[in-house]
Amino acid sequence: MNGKKRKFRGGLLAVVMMLVVSLMAGCGGNNNSAAEATAGPETTAAPEASATTEPAADPVTVKLQLKWVPQAQFAGYFVAQDKGYYEEEGLKVEIMPGGPDIVPEQQVAGGSADIGVGWVASLLPSLEQGMPLVQIAQVYQKSGLVLVSKKSAGINSPADLKGKKVGNWMGGNEFELLALFDKYKFDPNKDLSFTKQGFTMDQFLGDQIDAASAMTYNEYQVVLESGIKAEDLNVIDMNAEGVAMLEDNLFANKEWLAENKEIAAKFLRASLKGWKDAIADPAAAVDSVMKQAEDGSTTKEHQLTMMTEVAKLILPEGFDSAKMGYTDAAAFQQTADISQKFGVIKEPAKVDEAYTNEIVEMAAK
C-alpha cells in the first residue's frame, strides 16, 4: 500500500512537472504570438493607409483674358506660369491674348474668361451697362497713357488738337482721351477727327494721323526706336492734364467669384508673386514674355525697356510695395469722378460695388 502510494505520488509529480513545462511553453508561445500580433498590424498599416489615400485633386482651370497681345505689360502672369506659381496653388491658368477687337469686360461678362485685365475707365461704363463684373485688384497705380505728336504737326498743347486727326485703339481704351477732349470743349465728331488706331505705330510714322495714343512702356518706345528723337516730339501726359484714370486692373465675373473666392485668391497670390519677380529681374521676365510673343512681332530689347517702364507704374516712387494689388479708394473715386464729369459714365458710379479688396487680403494670408 505504501509502495503503491509512493509510485502514485511519483507518477503524479511527473505529470505535474510535465504540465508546468507545458504551461511555460504555452506562455512562451503566447508571448511570441502577442509580439507577432503587434507586429502584424504595424507591418500591414502602411499598405492599408496607402490603399485608402485619395489621389491629388486635378488642378482648377482659371481663364485669364489679357487686354492686349503678349508683352511685358503682362509679364507677371507669364512669370507666375513659368515658375510654377499657379501650379503650386493647384491652378491651371490659361492666359488668353487680347487684341484691338477684344474687349476683356465683354469676355468675362459673357463667361468666356473668369478674370480679365482691363482699365478702370472701361470697367465703369461696363458696370453701368449692367455687366456682372467686380474689380479684385489694381495692378497699375499710375496711368501710362500719352498722346504723342511730331513737332512738325504743331500740337504744342491739347488746345492745338482742334482740327487734327487723333488716333486711339478704341475698344475701351479711349475714355481718358474723351475726358481730355471734353475738358477742352472739343466734340470728337466735329472739332477733330477721332479715328481708330492700329496696334502698330505705322499710321503715326507714316503721317496718316497727327497725334497717336501711346503707352509710355510700349508705343512711345516704338517711336523712339524708329529713329525719331525725343526732342522732336510733343507729348501730352494724361496725369499732367488731370484726366488720368487707373489702368491695368484685374476683374472677375461676379457670379463666378461668388463661388470661387479661394480660387481667385490663389490666382492673385501667384500673380503678385510673379509680378514681384518680374520687377526684381526684368531680364528673366522678358525671357518668359518672349516665349509667348508672336515671332517677329517684337524684340527682346524693346520688351526689356517696356518691363522697366511697367515697373514704374506698378510700383511708383514712394509707393508701399506691401500694397501691391490693392485698390486705393481715393484713386478709384477720382477715376470714377472724372469718368462721370467727362461723360464716360452718365450716373455716379456705385464705387462700393465696383471693387473689393477682399481677395487681395485673402491672398496676403
Coordinates of C-alpha atoms in Angstrom, one line a residue:
M1 CA 0.0 0.0 0.0
N2 CA 2.7 2.5 1.0
G3 CA 4.7 1.4 -2.0
K4 CA 1.8 2.0 -4.3
K5 CA 1.3 5.4 -2.8
R6 CA 4.9 6.2 -3.4
K7 CA 4.6 5.0 -7.0
F8 CA 1.4 7.0 -7.5
R9 CA 2.9 10.2 -6.0
G10 CA 6.0 9.8 -8.1
G11 CA 3.8 9.4 -11.2
L12 CA 1.6 12.4 -10.1
L13 CA 4.7 14.5 -9.6
A14 CA 5.9 13.6 -13.1
V15 CA 2.5 14.6 -14.6
V16 CA 2.6 17.9 -12.7
M17 CA 6.1 18.6 -13.9
M18 CA 5.0 17.9 -17.5
L19 CA 2.0 20.2 -17.1
V20 CA 4.2 23.0 -15.7
V21 CA 6.7 22.7 -18.5
S22 CA 3.8 22.6 -21.0
L23 CA 2.2 25.7 -19.4
M24 CA 5.6 27.5 -19.5
A25 CA 6.0 26.6 -23.1
G26 CA 2.4 27.8 -23.7
C27 CA 3.1 31.1 -22.0
G28 CA 6.3 31.5 -24.1
G29 CA 4.2 30.7 -27.2
N30 CA 1.6 33.3 -26.2
N31 CA 4.3 35.9 -25.8
N32 CA 5.6 35.2 -29.2
S33 CA 2.1 35.3 -30.6
A34 CA 1.4 38.6 -28.9
A35 CA 4.6 40.1 -30.4
E36 CA 3.6 38.7 -33.8
A37 CA 0.1 40.1 -33.4
T38 CA 1.5 43.5 -32.5
A39 CA 4.0 43.4 -35.4
G40 CA 1.3 42.2 -37.8
P41 CA -0.9 45.4 -37.8
E42 CA 2.3 47.6 -37.9
T43 CA 3.6 45.9 -41.0
T44 CA 0.2 46.0 -42.7
A45 CA -0.7 49.6 -41.6
A46 CA 1.3 51.3 -44.4
P47 CA -0.2 49.3 -47.3
E48 CA -3.6 49.8 -45.8
A49 CA -3.2 53.6 -45.5
S50 CA -1.7 53.7 -48.9
A51 CA -4.6 51.9 -50.4
T52 CA -7.1 54.5 -48.9
T53 CA -5.0 57.6 -49.8
E54 CA -7.0 59.8 -52.2
P55 CA -5.3 60.9 -55.4
A56 CA -4.2 64.5 -55.7
A57 CA -7.0 66.7 -57.0
D58 CA -6.9 67.9 -60.6
P59 CA -5.8 71.5 -61.0
V60 CA -8.6 74.0 -61.2
T61 CA -8.7 75.8 -64.6
V62 CA -8.8 79.6 -64.5
K63 CA -9.1 81.6 -67.8
L64 CA -7.3 84.9 -67.8
Q65 CA -8.2 87.4 -70.6
L66 CA -5.4 89.8 -71.4
K67 CA -6.2 93.4 -72.6
W68 CA -3.6 93.2 -75.4
V69 CA -1.2 90.9 -77.2
P70 CA 1.5 89.1 -75.1
Q71 CA 4.1 91.6 -74.0
A72 CA 5.9 92.9 -70.8
Q73 CA 2.7 94.7 -69.9
F74 CA 1.6 91.3 -68.6
A75 CA 4.9 89.9 -67.6
G76 CA 3.9 89.0 -64.1
Y77 CA 1.4 86.4 -65.3
F78 CA 3.8 84.8 -67.7
V79 CA 6.5 84.6 -64.9
A80 CA 4.0 83.1 -62.5
Q81 CA 3.2 80.5 -65.1
D82 CA 6.8 79.7 -66.0
K83 CA 7.9 79.4 -62.4
G84 CA 5.0 77.1 -61.4
Y85 CA 3.4 79.5 -59.0
Y86 CA -0.1 78.8 -60.4
E87 CA 0.6 75.1 -60.2
E88 CA 1.7 75.4 -56.6
E89 CA -1.7 76.9 -55.8
G90 CA -3.4 74.0 -57.6
L91 CA -4.4 76.0 -60.6
K92 CA -4.1 75.6 -64.3
V93 CA -4.2 79.1 -65.8
E94 CA -5.0 79.7 -69.4
I95 CA -3.7 83.0 -70.5
M96 CA -5.7 84.3 -73.4
P97 CA -4.2 87.0 -75.6
G98 CA -6.1 90.2 -76.4
G99 CA -6.1 92.5 -79.4
P100 CA -7.7 95.5 -81.0
D101 CA -11.1 93.7 -81.4
I102 CA -11.2 92.0 -78.0
V103 CA -12.9 93.7 -75.0
P104 CA -11.9 91.9 -71.8
E105 CA -15.0 93.1 -70.0
Q106 CA -17.3 91.5 -72.6
Q107 CA -15.3 88.3 -72.5
V108 CA -15.5 88.0 -68.7
A109 CA -19.2 89.1 -68.5
G110 CA -20.1 86.5 -71.1
G111 CA -18.3 83.7 -69.4
S112 CA -15.5 83.2 -72.0
A113 CA -13.0 84.1 -69.3
D114 CA -13.1 84.1 -65.5
I115 CA -10.7 87.0 -64.8
G116 CA -9.8 89.9 -67.1
V117 CA -7.1 92.6 -67.4
G118 CA -8.5 95.9 -68.3
W119 CA -8.7 99.6 -67.3
V120 CA -10.9 101.1 -64.7
A121 CA -12.1 103.6 -67.3
S122 CA -13.6 100.8 -69.3
L123 CA -14.8 98.8 -66.3
L124 CA -17.0 101.6 -65.1
P125 CA -19.2 102.0 -68.2
S126 CA -19.4 98.2 -68.4
L127 CA -20.8 98.2 -64.9
E128 CA -23.2 101.0 -65.8
Q129 CA -24.4 98.8 -68.7
G130 CA -25.2 96.1 -66.2
M131 CA -22.3 93.7 -66.8
P132 CA -21.8 91.3 -63.7
L133 CA -18.2 92.4 -63.0
V134 CA -16.2 93.5 -60.0
Q135 CA -12.6 94.6 -59.7
I136 CA -10.5 92.4 -57.4
A137 CA -7.1 94.0 -57.8
Q138 CA -5.4 97.2 -59.1
V139 CA -2.1 96.3 -60.6
Y140 CA -1.0 99.6 -62.1
Q141 CA -1.2 102.5 -59.7
K142 CA -0.5 105.2 -62.3
S143 CA -1.6 106.0 -65.9
G144 CA 0.9 105.3 -68.7
L145 CA -1.2 106.8 -71.5
V146 CA 0.1 109.8 -73.5
L147 CA -0.7 111.5 -76.8
V148 CA 2.4 111.8 -79.0
S149 CA 2.9 114.0 -82.0
K150 CA 5.7 115.2 -84.2
K151 CA 6.7 118.8 -83.5
S152 CA 6.0 119.5 -87.2
A153 CA 2.3 118.9 -86.5
G154 CA 2.2 122.0 -84.3
I155 CA 0.4 120.3 -81.4
N156 CA 2.1 122.1 -78.5
S157 CA -0.8 121.7 -76.1
P158 CA -4.1 119.9 -76.0
A159 CA -5.8 123.1 -77.4
D160 CA -3.9 122.5 -80.6
L161 CA -5.7 119.2 -81.2
K162 CA -8.6 121.1 -82.8
G163 CA -8.8 120.1 -86.5
K164 CA -6.3 117.3 -86.1
K165 CA -6.5 113.6 -86.7
V166 CA -6.1 111.8 -83.4
G167 CA -5.8 108.1 -83.1
N168 CA -6.7 105.6 -80.4
W169 CA -7.2 101.8 -80.3
M170 CA -10.8 102.2 -79.1
G171 CA -12.5 99.1 -77.5
G172 CA -12.4 100.7 -74.0
N173 CA -9.0 102.4 -74.4
E174 CA -10.4 105.8 -75.5
F175 CA -12.1 107.1 -72.3
E176 CA -9.1 109.2 -71.0
L177 CA -8.9 110.9 -74.4
L178 CA -12.6 111.6 -74.4
A179 CA -12.2 113.2 -71.0
L180 CA -9.4 115.3 -72.4
F181 CA -11.5 116.4 -75.3
D182 CA -14.3 117.3 -73.0
K183 CA -12.0 119.3 -70.8
Y184 CA -11.1 121.4 -73.8
K185 CA -14.7 121.5 -75.1
F186 CA -13.9 119.5 -78.2
D187 CA -16.6 117.4 -79.9
P188 CA -14.6 114.4 -81.2
N189 CA -17.1 114.1 -84.1
K190 CA -16.9 117.7 -85.2
D191 CA -13.9 119.6 -83.8
L192 CA -11.3 116.9 -84.6
S193 CA -11.1 113.6 -86.4
F194 CA -11.0 110.8 -83.8
T195 CA -10.0 107.7 -85.6
K196 CA -9.2 104.0 -84.8
Q197 CA -5.6 103.3 -84.5
G198 CA -3.9 100.0 -85.2
F199 CA -1.7 98.3 -82.6
T200 CA 1.4 99.3 -84.5
M201 CA 2.7 102.9 -84.9
D202 CA 2.7 102.7 -88.7
Q203 CA -0.1 105.2 -89.1
F204 CA 1.8 107.7 -86.9
L205 CA 5.2 107.1 -88.5
G206 CA 3.6 107.4 -92.0
D207 CA 1.9 110.7 -91.1
Q208 CA -1.6 109.3 -91.5
I209 CA -2.5 110.6 -88.1
D210 CA -1.3 113.8 -86.4
A211 CA -1.4 112.6 -82.8
A212 CA -1.3 108.9 -81.7
S213 CA -2.2 107.3 -78.4
A214 CA 0.9 105.7 -76.9
M215 CA 1.7 103.9 -73.6
T216 CA 4.9 105.1 -72.0
Y217 CA 6.1 101.5 -71.9
N218 CA 5.2 100.5 -75.4
E219 CA 4.2 102.7 -78.4
Y220 CA 6.2 105.7 -77.2
Q221 CA 9.3 103.4 -77.1
V222 CA 8.5 102.1 -80.6
V223 CA 8.6 105.7 -81.9
L224 CA 11.9 106.3 -80.3
E225 CA 13.3 103.0 -81.7
S226 CA 12.1 104.1 -85.2
G227 CA 14.8 106.8 -85.1
I228 CA 12.7 109.8 -84.1
K229 CA 14.4 111.7 -81.2
A230 CA 12.5 112.7 -78.1
E231 CA 13.3 116.3 -78.7
D232 CA 11.4 116.2 -82.0
L233 CA 8.2 115.0 -80.3
N234 CA 5.5 116.7 -78.3
V235 CA 3.8 114.6 -75.5
I236 CA 0.5 115.2 -73.8
D237 CA 0.5 113.4 -70.4
M238 CA -2.9 112.4 -69.1
N239 CA -1.6 112.6 -65.5
A240 CA -0.4 116.2 -66.0
E241 CA -3.8 117.1 -67.6
G242 CA -5.7 115.9 -64.6
V243 CA -7.7 113.3 -66.7
A244 CA -5.6 110.3 -65.8
M245 CA -7.5 107.2 -64.8
L246 CA -6.5 104.0 -63.2
E247 CA -5.5 101.5 -65.8
D248 CA -4.4 97.8 -65.7
N249 CA -6.6 96.0 -63.1
L250 CA -7.9 92.6 -62.5
F251 CA -11.7 92.0 -62.5
A252 CA -13.9 88.9 -62.3
N253 CA -17.3 87.8 -63.2
K254 CA -19.4 88.3 -60.1
E255 CA -21.3 85.0 -60.4
W256 CA -18.0 83.1 -60.8
L257 CA -16.4 84.9 -57.9
A258 CA -19.2 84.2 -55.5
E259 CA -18.4 80.5 -55.8
N260 CA -14.6 80.8 -56.3
K261 CA -13.2 83.3 -53.8
E262 CA -10.5 81.0 -52.7
I263 CA -9.6 80.2 -56.3
A264 CA -9.4 83.9 -57.1
A265 CA -7.2 84.5 -54.0
K266 CA -4.8 81.7 -55.1
F267 CA -4.7 83.1 -58.6
L268 CA -3.9 86.6 -57.2
R269 CA -1.3 85.4 -54.7
A270 CA 0.6 83.6 -57.5
S271 CA 0.2 86.5 -59.9
L272 CA 1.6 89.1 -57.5
K273 CA 4.4 86.8 -56.7
G274 CA 5.1 86.7 -60.4
W275 CA 5.0 90.5 -60.6
K276 CA 7.4 90.9 -57.8
D277 CA 9.9 88.6 -59.5
A278 CA 9.4 90.4 -62.8
I279 CA 10.2 93.7 -61.3
A280 CA 13.2 92.3 -59.4
D281 CA 14.6 90.5 -62.5
P282 CA 13.4 92.3 -65.7
A283 CA 15.7 90.2 -68.0
A284 CA 14.3 86.9 -66.8
A285 CA 10.8 88.3 -67.0
V286 CA 11.4 89.2 -70.6
D287 CA 12.5 85.7 -71.4
S288 CA 9.1 84.5 -70.2
V289 CA 7.4 87.1 -72.3
M290 CA 9.3 86.3 -75.5
K291 CA 8.1 82.7 -75.2
Q292 CA 4.6 83.9 -75.7
A293 CA 5.1 86.8 -78.1
E294 CA 4.4 86.2 -81.8
D295 CA 7.6 85.6 -83.7
G296 CA 8.9 88.7 -85.3
S297 CA 6.4 91.0 -83.5
T298 CA 8.8 92.5 -81.1
T299 CA 12.4 92.3 -79.8
K300 CA 13.9 91.4 -76.5
E301 CA 15.4 94.9 -76.2
H302 CA 12.0 96.5 -76.7
Q303 CA 10.4 94.2 -74.1
L304 CA 13.2 95.0 -71.6
T305 CA 12.5 98.7 -72.0
M306 CA 8.8 98.0 -71.6
M307 CA 9.4 96.0 -68.4
T308 CA 11.4 98.8 -66.9
E309 CA 8.6 101.3 -67.7
V310 CA 5.9 99.0 -66.5
A311 CA 7.6 98.6 -63.1
K312 CA 7.3 102.4 -62.6
L313 CA 3.5 102.2 -63.0
I314 CA 3.1 99.2 -60.7
L315 CA 5.5 100.5 -58.0
P316 CA 5.6 104.3 -58.5
E317 CA 8.2 106.2 -56.5
G318 CA 7.2 106.3 -52.8
F319 CA 4.5 103.5 -53.2
D320 CA 4.4 100.9 -50.4
S321 CA 5.3 97.6 -52.1
A322 CA 3.2 95.8 -49.4
K323 CA 0.1 97.4 -51.0
M324 CA 0.7 95.9 -54.5
G325 CA -2.6 94.9 -55.9
Y326 CA -4.7 96.9 -53.5
T327 CA -7.3 99.3 -54.9
D328 CA -6.8 102.8 -53.4
A329 CA -10.2 104.2 -52.5
A330 CA -9.3 107.8 -53.3
A331 CA -7.7 106.9 -56.7
F332 CA -10.6 104.8 -57.7
Q333 CA -13.1 107.5 -56.7
Q334 CA -11.1 110.1 -58.7
T335 CA -11.2 107.9 -61.7
A336 CA -15.0 107.5 -61.2
D337 CA -15.5 111.2 -60.8
I338 CA -13.5 112.0 -63.9
S339 CA -15.5 109.3 -65.8
Q340 CA -18.7 111.0 -64.9
K341 CA -17.6 114.5 -65.3
F342 CA -16.3 113.9 -68.8
G343 CA -19.1 111.7 -70.0
V344 CA -17.6 108.2 -69.7
I345 CA -20.5 107.3 -67.4
K346 CA -23.8 109.0 -67.1
E347 CA -24.6 108.4 -63.4
P348 CA -22.3 108.4 -60.4
A349 CA -20.5 105.1 -60.1
K350 CA -21.5 102.7 -57.3
V351 CA -18.0 102.6 -56.1
D352 CA -18.7 100.4 -53.1
E353 CA -20.0 97.7 -55.6
A354 CA -17.4 98.3 -58.3
Y355 CA -14.3 96.9 -56.5
T356 CA -13.3 94.9 -53.5
N357 CA -10.0 94.4 -51.6
E358 CA -11.3 91.2 -50.0
I359 CA -9.5 89.0 -52.5
V360 CA -6.2 90.8 -52.1
E361 CA -6.4 90.5 -48.4
M362 CA -7.2 86.8 -48.7
A363 CA -4.2 86.4 -51.0
A364 CA -1.9 88.1 -48.4
K365 CA -2.6 85.4 -45.8

